Coordinates of C-alpha atoms in Angstrom, one line a residue:
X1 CA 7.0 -34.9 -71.8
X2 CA 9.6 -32.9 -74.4
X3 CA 11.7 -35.0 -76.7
X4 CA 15.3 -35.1 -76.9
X5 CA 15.5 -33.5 -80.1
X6 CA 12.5 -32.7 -83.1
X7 CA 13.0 -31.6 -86.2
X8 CA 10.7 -30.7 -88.8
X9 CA 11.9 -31.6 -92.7
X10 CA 10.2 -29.8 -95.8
X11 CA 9.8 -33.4 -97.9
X12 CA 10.6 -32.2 -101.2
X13 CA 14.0 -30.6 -100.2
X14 CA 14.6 -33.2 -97.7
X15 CA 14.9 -35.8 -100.5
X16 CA 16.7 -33.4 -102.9
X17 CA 19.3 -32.5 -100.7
X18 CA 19.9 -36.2 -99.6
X19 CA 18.6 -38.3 -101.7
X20 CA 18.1 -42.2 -100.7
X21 CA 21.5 -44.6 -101.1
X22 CA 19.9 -47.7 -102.3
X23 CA 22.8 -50.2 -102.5
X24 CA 20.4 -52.9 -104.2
X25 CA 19.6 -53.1 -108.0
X26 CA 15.7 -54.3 -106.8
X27 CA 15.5 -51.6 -104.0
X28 CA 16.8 -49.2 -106.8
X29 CA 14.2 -50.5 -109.4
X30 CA 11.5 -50.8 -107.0
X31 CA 12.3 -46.4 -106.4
X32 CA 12.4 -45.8 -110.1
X33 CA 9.6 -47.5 -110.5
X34 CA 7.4 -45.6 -108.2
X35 CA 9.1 -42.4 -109.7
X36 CA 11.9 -42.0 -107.7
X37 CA 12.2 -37.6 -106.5
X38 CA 9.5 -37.4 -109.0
X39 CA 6.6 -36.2 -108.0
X40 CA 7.9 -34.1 -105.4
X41 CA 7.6 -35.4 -101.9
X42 CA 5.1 -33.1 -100.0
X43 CA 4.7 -31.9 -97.0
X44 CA 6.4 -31.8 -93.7
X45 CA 8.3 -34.8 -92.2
X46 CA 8.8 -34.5 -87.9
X47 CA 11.7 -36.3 -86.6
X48 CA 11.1 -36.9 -82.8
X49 CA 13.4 -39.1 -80.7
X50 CA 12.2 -39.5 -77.0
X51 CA 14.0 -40.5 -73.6
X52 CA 12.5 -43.2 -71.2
X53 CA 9.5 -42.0 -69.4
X54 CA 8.6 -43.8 -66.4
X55 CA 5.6 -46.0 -66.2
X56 CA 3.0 -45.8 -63.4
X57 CA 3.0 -48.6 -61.1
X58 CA -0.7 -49.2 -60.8
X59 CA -2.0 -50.6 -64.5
X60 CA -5.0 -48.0 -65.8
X61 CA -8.3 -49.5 -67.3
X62 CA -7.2 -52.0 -70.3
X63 CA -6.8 -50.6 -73.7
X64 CA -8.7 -51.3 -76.6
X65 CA -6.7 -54.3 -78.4
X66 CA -7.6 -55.9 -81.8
X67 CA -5.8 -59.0 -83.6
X68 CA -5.6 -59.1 -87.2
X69 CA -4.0 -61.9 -89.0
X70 CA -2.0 -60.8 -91.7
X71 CA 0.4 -57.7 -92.1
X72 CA 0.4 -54.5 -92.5
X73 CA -1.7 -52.6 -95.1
X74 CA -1.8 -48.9 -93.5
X75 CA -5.5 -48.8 -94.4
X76 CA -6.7 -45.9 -92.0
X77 CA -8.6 -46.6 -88.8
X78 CA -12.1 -45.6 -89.1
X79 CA -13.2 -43.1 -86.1
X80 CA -13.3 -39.5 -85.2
X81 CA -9.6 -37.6 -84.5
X82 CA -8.3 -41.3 -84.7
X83 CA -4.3 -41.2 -85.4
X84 CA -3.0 -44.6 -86.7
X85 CA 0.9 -45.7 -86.2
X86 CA 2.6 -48.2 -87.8
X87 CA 5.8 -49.6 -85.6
X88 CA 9.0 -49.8 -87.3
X89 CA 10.6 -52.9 -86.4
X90 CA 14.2 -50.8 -85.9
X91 CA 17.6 -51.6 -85.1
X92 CA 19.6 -49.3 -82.6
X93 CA 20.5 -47.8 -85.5
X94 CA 17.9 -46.1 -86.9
X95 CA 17.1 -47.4 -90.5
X96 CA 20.8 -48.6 -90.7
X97 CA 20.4 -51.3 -93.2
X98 CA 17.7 -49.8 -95.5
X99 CA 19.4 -49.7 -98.7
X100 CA 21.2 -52.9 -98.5
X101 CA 20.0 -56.4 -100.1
X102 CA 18.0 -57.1 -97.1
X103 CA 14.1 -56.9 -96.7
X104 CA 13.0 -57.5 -93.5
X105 CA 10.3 -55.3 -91.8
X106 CA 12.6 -52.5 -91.5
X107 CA 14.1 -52.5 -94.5
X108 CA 10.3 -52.9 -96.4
X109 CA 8.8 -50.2 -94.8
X110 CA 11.8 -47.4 -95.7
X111 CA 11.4 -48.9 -99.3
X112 CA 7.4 -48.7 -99.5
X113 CA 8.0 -45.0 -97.3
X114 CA 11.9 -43.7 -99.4
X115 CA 11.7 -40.5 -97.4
X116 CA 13.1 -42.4 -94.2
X117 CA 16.1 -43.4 -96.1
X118 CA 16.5 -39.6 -96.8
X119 CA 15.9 -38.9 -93.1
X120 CA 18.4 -41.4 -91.6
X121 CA 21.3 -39.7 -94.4
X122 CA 20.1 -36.0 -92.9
X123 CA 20.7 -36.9 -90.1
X124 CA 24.0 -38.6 -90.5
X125 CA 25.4 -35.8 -92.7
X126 CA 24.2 -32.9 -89.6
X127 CA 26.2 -35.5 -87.4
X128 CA 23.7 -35.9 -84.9
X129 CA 22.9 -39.8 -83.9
X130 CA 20.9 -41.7 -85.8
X131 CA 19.7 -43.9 -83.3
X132 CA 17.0 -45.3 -81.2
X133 CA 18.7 -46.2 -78.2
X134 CA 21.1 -43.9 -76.2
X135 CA 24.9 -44.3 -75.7
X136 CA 24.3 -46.1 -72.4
X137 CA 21.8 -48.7 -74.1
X138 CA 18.8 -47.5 -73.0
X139 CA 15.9 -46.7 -75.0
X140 CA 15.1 -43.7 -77.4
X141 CA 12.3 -44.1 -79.9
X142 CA 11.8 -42.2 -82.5
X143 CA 8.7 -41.1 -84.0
X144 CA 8.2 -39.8 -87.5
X145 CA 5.4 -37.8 -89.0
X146 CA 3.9 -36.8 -92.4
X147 CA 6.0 -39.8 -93.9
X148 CA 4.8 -40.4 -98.0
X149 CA 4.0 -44.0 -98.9
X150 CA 5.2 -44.5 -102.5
X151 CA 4.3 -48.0 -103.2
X152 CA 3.1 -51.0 -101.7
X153 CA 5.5 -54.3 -102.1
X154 CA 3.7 -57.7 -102.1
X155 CA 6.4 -60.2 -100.9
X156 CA 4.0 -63.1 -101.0
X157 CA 4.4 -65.4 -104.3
X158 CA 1.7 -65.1 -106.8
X159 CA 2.8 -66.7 -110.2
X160 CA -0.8 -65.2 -111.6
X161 CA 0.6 -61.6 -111.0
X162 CA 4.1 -62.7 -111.9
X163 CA 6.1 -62.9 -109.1
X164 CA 6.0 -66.2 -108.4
X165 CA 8.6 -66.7 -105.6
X166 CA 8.9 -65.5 -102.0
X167 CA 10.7 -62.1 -101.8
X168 CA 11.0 -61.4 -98.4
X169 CA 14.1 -61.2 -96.2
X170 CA 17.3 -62.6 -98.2
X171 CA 15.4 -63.8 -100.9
X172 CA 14.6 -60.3 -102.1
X173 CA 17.7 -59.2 -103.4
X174 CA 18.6 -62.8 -105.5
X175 CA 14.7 -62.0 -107.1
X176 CA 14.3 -61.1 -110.8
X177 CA 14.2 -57.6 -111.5
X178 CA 11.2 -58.2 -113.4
X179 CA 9.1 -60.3 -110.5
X180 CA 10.3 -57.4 -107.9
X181 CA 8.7 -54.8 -110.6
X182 CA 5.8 -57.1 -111.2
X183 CA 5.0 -57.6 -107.0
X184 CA 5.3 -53.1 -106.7
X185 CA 2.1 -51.3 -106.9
X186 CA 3.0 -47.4 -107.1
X187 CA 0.4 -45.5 -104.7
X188 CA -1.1 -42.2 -106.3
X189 CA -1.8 -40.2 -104.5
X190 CA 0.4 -41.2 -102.2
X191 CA -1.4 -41.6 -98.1
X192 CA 0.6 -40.7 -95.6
X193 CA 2.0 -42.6 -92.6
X194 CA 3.5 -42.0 -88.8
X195 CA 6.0 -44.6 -87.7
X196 CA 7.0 -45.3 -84.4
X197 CA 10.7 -46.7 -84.5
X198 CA 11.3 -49.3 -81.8
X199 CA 14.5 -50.9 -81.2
X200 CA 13.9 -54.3 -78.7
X201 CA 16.9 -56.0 -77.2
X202 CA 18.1 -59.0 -79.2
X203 CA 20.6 -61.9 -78.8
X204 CA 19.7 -63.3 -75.4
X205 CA 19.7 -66.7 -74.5
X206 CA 17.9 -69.5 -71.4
X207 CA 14.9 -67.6 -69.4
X208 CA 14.1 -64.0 -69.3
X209 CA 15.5 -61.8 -66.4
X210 CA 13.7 -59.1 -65.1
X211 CA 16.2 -56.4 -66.3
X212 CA 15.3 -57.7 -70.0
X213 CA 11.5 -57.3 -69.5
X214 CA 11.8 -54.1 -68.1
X215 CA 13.8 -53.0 -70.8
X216 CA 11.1 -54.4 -73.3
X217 CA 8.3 -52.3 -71.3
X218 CA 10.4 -49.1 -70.4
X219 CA 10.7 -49.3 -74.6
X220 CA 7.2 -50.1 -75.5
X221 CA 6.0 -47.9 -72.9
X222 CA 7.7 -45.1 -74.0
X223 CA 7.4 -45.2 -77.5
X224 CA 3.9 -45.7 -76.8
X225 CA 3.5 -42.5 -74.8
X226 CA 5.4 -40.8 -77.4
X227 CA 2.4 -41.5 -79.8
X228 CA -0.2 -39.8 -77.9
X229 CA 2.0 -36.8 -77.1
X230 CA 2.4 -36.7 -81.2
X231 CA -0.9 -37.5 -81.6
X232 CA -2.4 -34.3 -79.4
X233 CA -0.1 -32.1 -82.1
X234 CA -1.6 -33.9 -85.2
X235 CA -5.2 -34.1 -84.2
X236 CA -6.1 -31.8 -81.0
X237 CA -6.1 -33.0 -77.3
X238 CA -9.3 -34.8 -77.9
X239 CA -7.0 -37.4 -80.7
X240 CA -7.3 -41.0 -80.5
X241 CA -3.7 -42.8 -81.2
X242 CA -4.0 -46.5 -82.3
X243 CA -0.7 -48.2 -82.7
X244 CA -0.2 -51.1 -85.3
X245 CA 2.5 -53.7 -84.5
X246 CA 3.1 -57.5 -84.3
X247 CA 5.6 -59.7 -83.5
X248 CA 8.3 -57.0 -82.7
X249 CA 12.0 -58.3 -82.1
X250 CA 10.6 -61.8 -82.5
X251 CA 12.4 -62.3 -86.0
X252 CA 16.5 -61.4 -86.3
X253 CA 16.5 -60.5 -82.7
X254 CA 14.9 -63.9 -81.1
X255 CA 12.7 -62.6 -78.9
X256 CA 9.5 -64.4 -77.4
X257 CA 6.5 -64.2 -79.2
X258 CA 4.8 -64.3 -75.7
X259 CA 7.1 -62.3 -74.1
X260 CA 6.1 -59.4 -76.7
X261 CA 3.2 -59.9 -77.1
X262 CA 2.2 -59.3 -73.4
X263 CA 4.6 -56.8 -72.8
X264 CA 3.1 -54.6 -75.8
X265 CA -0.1 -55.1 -74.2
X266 CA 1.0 -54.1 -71.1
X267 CA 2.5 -51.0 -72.5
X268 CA -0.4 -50.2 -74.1
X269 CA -2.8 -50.3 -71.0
X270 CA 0.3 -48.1 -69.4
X271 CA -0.1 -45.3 -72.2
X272 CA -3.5 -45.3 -73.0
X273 CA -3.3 -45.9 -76.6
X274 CA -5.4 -48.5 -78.6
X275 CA -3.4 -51.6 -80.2
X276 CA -3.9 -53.3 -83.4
X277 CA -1.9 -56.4 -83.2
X278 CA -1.3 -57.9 -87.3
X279 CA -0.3 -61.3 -86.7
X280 CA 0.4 -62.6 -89.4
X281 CA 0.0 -66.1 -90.8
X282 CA 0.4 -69.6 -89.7
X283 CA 0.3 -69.9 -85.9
X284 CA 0.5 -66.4 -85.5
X285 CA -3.1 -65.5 -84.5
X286 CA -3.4 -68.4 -82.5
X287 CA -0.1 -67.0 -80.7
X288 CA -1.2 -63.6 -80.2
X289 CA -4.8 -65.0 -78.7
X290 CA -2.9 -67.4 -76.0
X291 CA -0.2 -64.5 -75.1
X292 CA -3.0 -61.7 -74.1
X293 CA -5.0 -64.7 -72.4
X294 CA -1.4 -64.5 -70.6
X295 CA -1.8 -61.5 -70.3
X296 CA -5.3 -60.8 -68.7
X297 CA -4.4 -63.6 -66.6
X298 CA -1.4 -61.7 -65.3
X299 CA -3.6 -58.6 -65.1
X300 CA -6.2 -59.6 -63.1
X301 CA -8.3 -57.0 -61.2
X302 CA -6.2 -54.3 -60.3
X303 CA -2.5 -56.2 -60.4
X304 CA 0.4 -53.8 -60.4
X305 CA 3.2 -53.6 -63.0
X306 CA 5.5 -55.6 -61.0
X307 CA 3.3 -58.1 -60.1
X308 CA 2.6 -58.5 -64.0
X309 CA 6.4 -58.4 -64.8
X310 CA 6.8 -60.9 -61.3
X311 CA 4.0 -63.6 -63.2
X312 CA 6.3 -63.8 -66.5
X313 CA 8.8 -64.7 -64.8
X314 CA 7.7 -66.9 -63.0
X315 CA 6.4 -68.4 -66.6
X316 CA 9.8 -69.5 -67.3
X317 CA 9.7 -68.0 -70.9
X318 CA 12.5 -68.6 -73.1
X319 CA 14.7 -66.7 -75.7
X320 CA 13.7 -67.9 -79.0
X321 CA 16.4 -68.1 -82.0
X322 CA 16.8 -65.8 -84.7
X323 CA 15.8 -66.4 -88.0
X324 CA 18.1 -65.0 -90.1
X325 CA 16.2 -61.9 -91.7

C-alpha cells in the first residue's frame, strides 16, 4: 500500500515560505493571538494522499468502538504505541475554505492546527492538486502528520468567560472580535495532531443507492487503512491507530446520521483500526447508540460486506438536508 504522492514539510519554513491567507478579521485575530509564525512551528509535517484500496469481502473480528458525547478535545489515548487521529471533515478540495468567514469542522480544525492552511497554499503554489478526491470522483484521502495545535477555540456560549454567543458555523465571522479572543485558549507547548482528511459525497436526495454507500465505505475504508499504514511509520509495526470522528458529511453535505455512522463502523472492522465516535450533543449519542445496534444487527455472525451494504438498503435510509454550515 504506497500513496499517491508524500511529502515531508520542515514546519518552520513551511509556514515562512507560505504563510496562512486568513480572509477573516476573527480567523486573523484568533492567529495573532496565539502568536501567529511566532514561536517557530517545529518539526516535520507529512502530506500523504492515498488511492482507493479494496476492502475484503469477508468482515474481520469487530473493532474496538467507543462513543463519547461531545467533540473533539485531542486529549491523547491512553495505551502503549497507541496513534490517535482526528478526521478532518474535508471538502474535495482539501482545506479550500479555511481562511474564509466560515467555521465549520473544517475550517475550525485548520484555525486551532494554522500549519494546514500553509499546507493547502504549498501545495497550490507547487501546482500539484490539492484535493481529496481524484479527477474521476473517486476517493483520495489525505493524511497529515506532525501537525502543531496552536490553540483551542470554544464555540459554545459562555457569558462567564465572555463570549456569550454561539460562534460556530456563520455565526463566527459576524462575532465580536473581543468574544472570539475571549473563547481562544493559546496551547504552550503546543501537542501535536495527525488528521485524516475525508471528503464524503454530498447533495443527494430520496433513498441511498448502492453506488453511494460504496462510495462512503471505499472512502472510510481507505482512509482508514491509510492510518494504520502511517501509524507502523510513527510508532513501529506493533502501533495501535485509533481514529476519532463523528457525524462525518452529516452537516453541509446531508448525509445520514445512520448511514455514517454504520458505514464508519463497518470500515473500521475492515481496517483494523479502533474508533472513537464524539457525538456530540442533543440526540447525538442516542443516534450513534441506535446506528451501531444497526450495525451489529447487520453484522451478525460472520455476514459479508455486501450482505451488510444489501441490509441498508433494504432500510430504506434517506438523504437528510443540509444545514447550512
Amino acid at each position: 500500500m504506497e500513496p499517491l504522492e508524500r511529502i515531508e514539510f520542515e514546519a518552520a519554513r513551511l509556514v515562512t515560505e507560505h504563510p496562512p491567507r486568513w480572509r477573516d478579521r476573527n480567523k486573523q485575530a484568533v492567529f495573532g493571538a496565539t502568536g501567529g509564525p511566532e514561536p517557530p512551528f517545529a518539526g516535520v509535517v507529512v502530506y500523504a494522499r492515498w488511492p482507493v484500496i479494496a476492502w475484503p469481502r469477508a468482515v474481520p473480528a469487530p473493532a474496538r468502538i467507543e462513543i463519547r458525547p461531545g467533540y473533539y478535545d485531542y486529549a491523547p489515548s491512553a495505551g502503549d504505541g497507541v496513534v490517535d487521529w482526528h478526521v478532518n471533515f474535508a471538502d474535495p478540495h482539501l482545506f479550500v475554505a479555511y481562511g474564509g468567514p466560515l467555521l465549520a469542522q473544517d475550517e475550525m480544525q485548520v484555525l486551532e492546527h494554522p500549519v494546514l492552511g500553509s499546507l493547502r497554499e504549498a501545495l497550490v503554489a507547487s501546482g500539484r492538486r490539492a484535493a481529496t478526491r481524484g479527477a474521476a470522483g473517486e476517493p483520495t484521502p489525505v493524511t497529515v502528520t506532525g501537525v502543531q495545535r496552536r490553540c483551542a477555540l470554544d464555540t459554545f456560549p459562555d457569558a462567564a468567560a465572555g463570549h456569550p454567543r454561539d460562534l460556530y458555523g456563520n455565526a463566527f465571522s459576524c462575532a465580536p472580535v473581543a468574544e472570539v479572543l475571549a473563547a481562544t485558549r493559546p496551547l504552550d507547548p503546543p501537542p501535536s495532531s495527525n488528521i485524516l482528511a475525508l471528503a464524503a459525497p454530498a447533495g443527494g436526495r430520496g433513498p441511498y443507492d448502492r453506488a453511494e454507500l460504496e462510495d462512503v465505505l471505499a472512502t472510510a475504508h481507505t482512509g482508514f487503512a491509510a492510518t494504520r499504514r502511517e501509524s507502523g511509520r510513527l510508532g513501529g509495526p506493533g502501533a495501535r491507530p485509533i481514529v476519532h470522528t463523528g457525524f462525518w458529511g452529516c452537516g453541509a453535505f446531508g448525509g445520514n446520521r445512520a448511514v455514517m455512522t454504520v458505514l464508519q463502523a463497518l470500515a473500521a472492522d475492515l481496517a483494523r483500526v479502533d474508533l472513537v465516535f464524539h457525538a456530540g450533543a442533543g440526540r447525538g449519542p442516542a443516534d450513534a447508540e441506535e446506528a451501531l445496534r444497526e450495525y451489529v444487527g447487520l453484522r451478525g455472525d460472520g455476514t459479508g460486506v455486501d450482505a451488510i451494504v444489501d441490509g441498508l438498503l433494504r432500510g430504506g435510509h434517506r438523504w437528510g438536508v443540509s444545514n447550512g454550515t
